[in-house]
């Protein structure tokens, strides 16, 4: 039997220096870092409470850009947490922009939306 998991691949400028946003905003832990043979940064594998994702340096030659460079995104990353307000405040303090303030909805979620400094959109949410 195989194990299946989902690991978003996020492209950011100056990847190796911008990892700190995710550590400060979401408490992400860097699990592994891979460098290219020429010493340039390739990818970092990070985890937020066990949910893994990868940060890559943008690669214009391959058409891989952070959303902020193309003025938009087609994806919202949903992050379920225990305390939406605390995580939203931490992300804002780390440099995120509020797209939708935190509020409770009648369908049973409390959520807010932010855009990270590189253009990736996050829906921070919890069940209530």
Short mmCIF file of C-alpha atoms in Angstrom, two decimals:
data_model
loop_
_atom_site.label_atom_id
_atom_site.label_comp_id
_atom_site.label_asym_id
_atom_site.label_seq_id
_atom_site.Cartn_x
_atom_site.Cartn_y
_atom_site.Cartn_z
CA UNK A 1 0.00 0.00 0.00
CA UNK A 2 1.32 3.45 -0.84
CA UNK A 3 1.10 6.62 1.20
CA UNK A 4 -0.38 9.64 -0.52
CA UNK A 5 0.07 13.21 0.65
CA UNK A 6 -0.21 16.65 -0.84
CA UNK A 7 2.78 19.01 -0.74
CA UNK A 8 2.23 22.40 -2.40
CA UNK A 9 5.21 23.75 -4.33
CA UNK A 10 5.50 27.50 -3.72
CA UNK A 11 7.78 29.68 -5.80
CA UNK A 12 9.27 32.72 -4.09
CA UNK A 13 11.99 35.25 -4.92
CA UNK A 14 15.29 34.81 -3.08
CA UNK A 15 14.04 31.55 -1.62
CA UNK A 16 16.85 30.89 0.78
CA UNK A 17 16.49 34.32 2.40
CA UNK A 18 12.68 34.48 2.42
CA UNK A 19 12.03 31.23 4.32
CA UNK A 20 11.84 33.23 7.55
CA UNK A 21 8.42 34.64 6.64
CA UNK A 22 6.88 31.15 6.84
CA UNK A 23 8.73 30.35 10.07
CA UNK A 24 7.61 33.61 11.70
CA UNK A 25 4.06 33.69 10.32
CA UNK A 26 3.04 30.04 10.68
CA UNK A 27 5.69 28.41 12.85
CA UNK A 28 6.95 26.43 9.85
CA UNK A 29 9.86 24.11 10.49
CA UNK A 30 12.48 23.57 7.80
CA UNK A 31 12.89 19.80 7.42
CA UNK A 32 15.46 19.69 4.62
CA UNK A 33 17.21 22.00 2.20
CA UNK A 34 18.65 21.06 -1.17
CA UNK A 35 21.29 23.02 -3.02
CA UNK A 36 22.23 22.76 -6.69
CA UNK A 37 25.67 21.50 -7.72
CA UNK A 38 26.73 25.08 -8.45
CA UNK A 39 25.92 26.13 -4.86
CA UNK A 40 22.65 27.91 -5.67
CA UNK A 41 19.47 27.24 -3.72
CA UNK A 42 17.12 24.59 -5.11
CA UNK A 43 14.32 23.78 -2.64
CA UNK A 44 13.44 23.70 1.05
CA UNK A 45 11.02 21.20 2.51
CA UNK A 46 8.97 22.77 5.31
CA UNK A 47 6.20 21.63 7.62
CA UNK A 48 3.43 23.46 9.45
CA UNK A 49 2.15 21.12 12.18
CA UNK A 50 2.91 18.11 10.01
CA UNK A 51 1.56 19.56 6.74
CA UNK A 52 4.49 19.59 4.33
CA UNK A 53 5.16 22.09 1.56
CA UNK A 54 8.14 23.06 -0.58
CA UNK A 55 9.66 26.46 -1.26
CA UNK A 56 11.45 26.90 -4.56
CA UNK A 57 13.45 29.78 -5.91
CA UNK A 58 11.55 31.37 -8.79
CA UNK A 59 12.74 30.18 -12.21
CA UNK A 60 11.80 32.60 -15.00
CA UNK A 61 13.50 30.40 -17.60
CA UNK A 62 11.03 27.61 -16.74
CA UNK A 63 8.01 29.92 -16.34
CA UNK A 64 7.93 29.41 -12.55
CA UNK A 65 7.12 32.69 -10.82
CA UNK A 66 5.70 33.75 -7.47
CA UNK A 67 2.12 35.03 -7.85
CA UNK A 68 3.24 38.58 -7.04
CA UNK A 69 5.31 38.65 -10.25
CA UNK A 70 2.34 37.72 -12.43
CA UNK A 71 -0.17 39.94 -10.59
CA UNK A 72 -2.45 37.12 -9.49
CA UNK A 73 -2.93 33.57 -8.32
CA UNK A 74 -5.32 30.74 -9.07
CA UNK A 75 -4.89 29.00 -5.70
CA UNK A 76 -5.78 29.67 -2.07
CA UNK A 77 -3.93 27.50 0.44
CA UNK A 78 -6.24 26.39 3.26
CA UNK A 79 -4.52 26.15 6.64
CA UNK A 80 -6.60 24.67 9.46
CA UNK A 81 -5.36 25.79 12.90
CA UNK A 82 -6.49 25.71 16.51
CA UNK A 83 -6.59 29.52 16.95
CA UNK A 84 -7.36 31.49 13.79
CA UNK A 85 -7.02 34.88 15.43
CA UNK A 86 -3.56 34.12 16.85
CA UNK A 87 -2.26 32.77 13.53
CA UNK A 88 -3.73 35.67 11.55
CA UNK A 89 -2.14 38.20 13.93
CA UNK A 90 1.21 36.42 13.74
CA UNK A 91 1.09 36.32 9.93
CA UNK A 92 0.17 40.01 9.73
CA UNK A 93 3.03 40.90 12.09
CA UNK A 94 5.38 38.90 9.84
CA UNK A 95 4.33 40.94 6.78
CA UNK A 96 1.14 39.36 5.39
CA UNK A 97 -1.61 41.53 3.89
CA UNK A 98 -5.19 41.01 5.08
CA UNK A 99 -7.55 40.13 2.23
CA UNK A 100 -10.52 39.28 4.45
CA UNK A 101 -10.55 39.86 8.21
CA UNK A 102 -11.22 36.98 10.56
CA UNK A 103 -14.89 36.25 11.19
CA UNK A 104 -17.20 33.40 12.10
CA UNK A 105 -19.55 31.97 9.50
CA UNK A 106 -22.86 30.15 9.93
CA UNK A 107 -21.48 27.10 8.11
CA UNK A 108 -19.29 26.35 11.12
CA UNK A 109 -15.91 27.91 10.33
CA UNK A 110 -14.03 30.89 11.66
CA UNK A 111 -11.64 32.12 8.99
CA UNK A 112 -9.67 34.97 7.53
CA UNK A 113 -7.66 35.43 4.35
CA UNK A 114 -4.18 36.83 3.84
CA UNK A 115 -1.66 37.27 1.04
CA UNK A 116 1.95 36.53 1.94
CA UNK A 117 4.69 38.96 0.82
CA UNK A 118 5.30 36.85 -2.31
CA UNK A 119 1.67 36.81 -3.51
CA UNK A 120 0.52 33.40 -2.22
CA UNK A 121 -3.00 33.55 -0.75
CA UNK A 122 -3.85 31.71 2.45
CA UNK A 123 -7.22 30.98 4.04
CA UNK A 124 -6.57 30.53 7.75
CA UNK A 125 -9.47 28.62 9.29
CA UNK A 126 -10.81 26.53 12.13
CA UNK A 127 -14.00 24.64 12.84
CA UNK A 128 -16.24 26.18 15.50
#
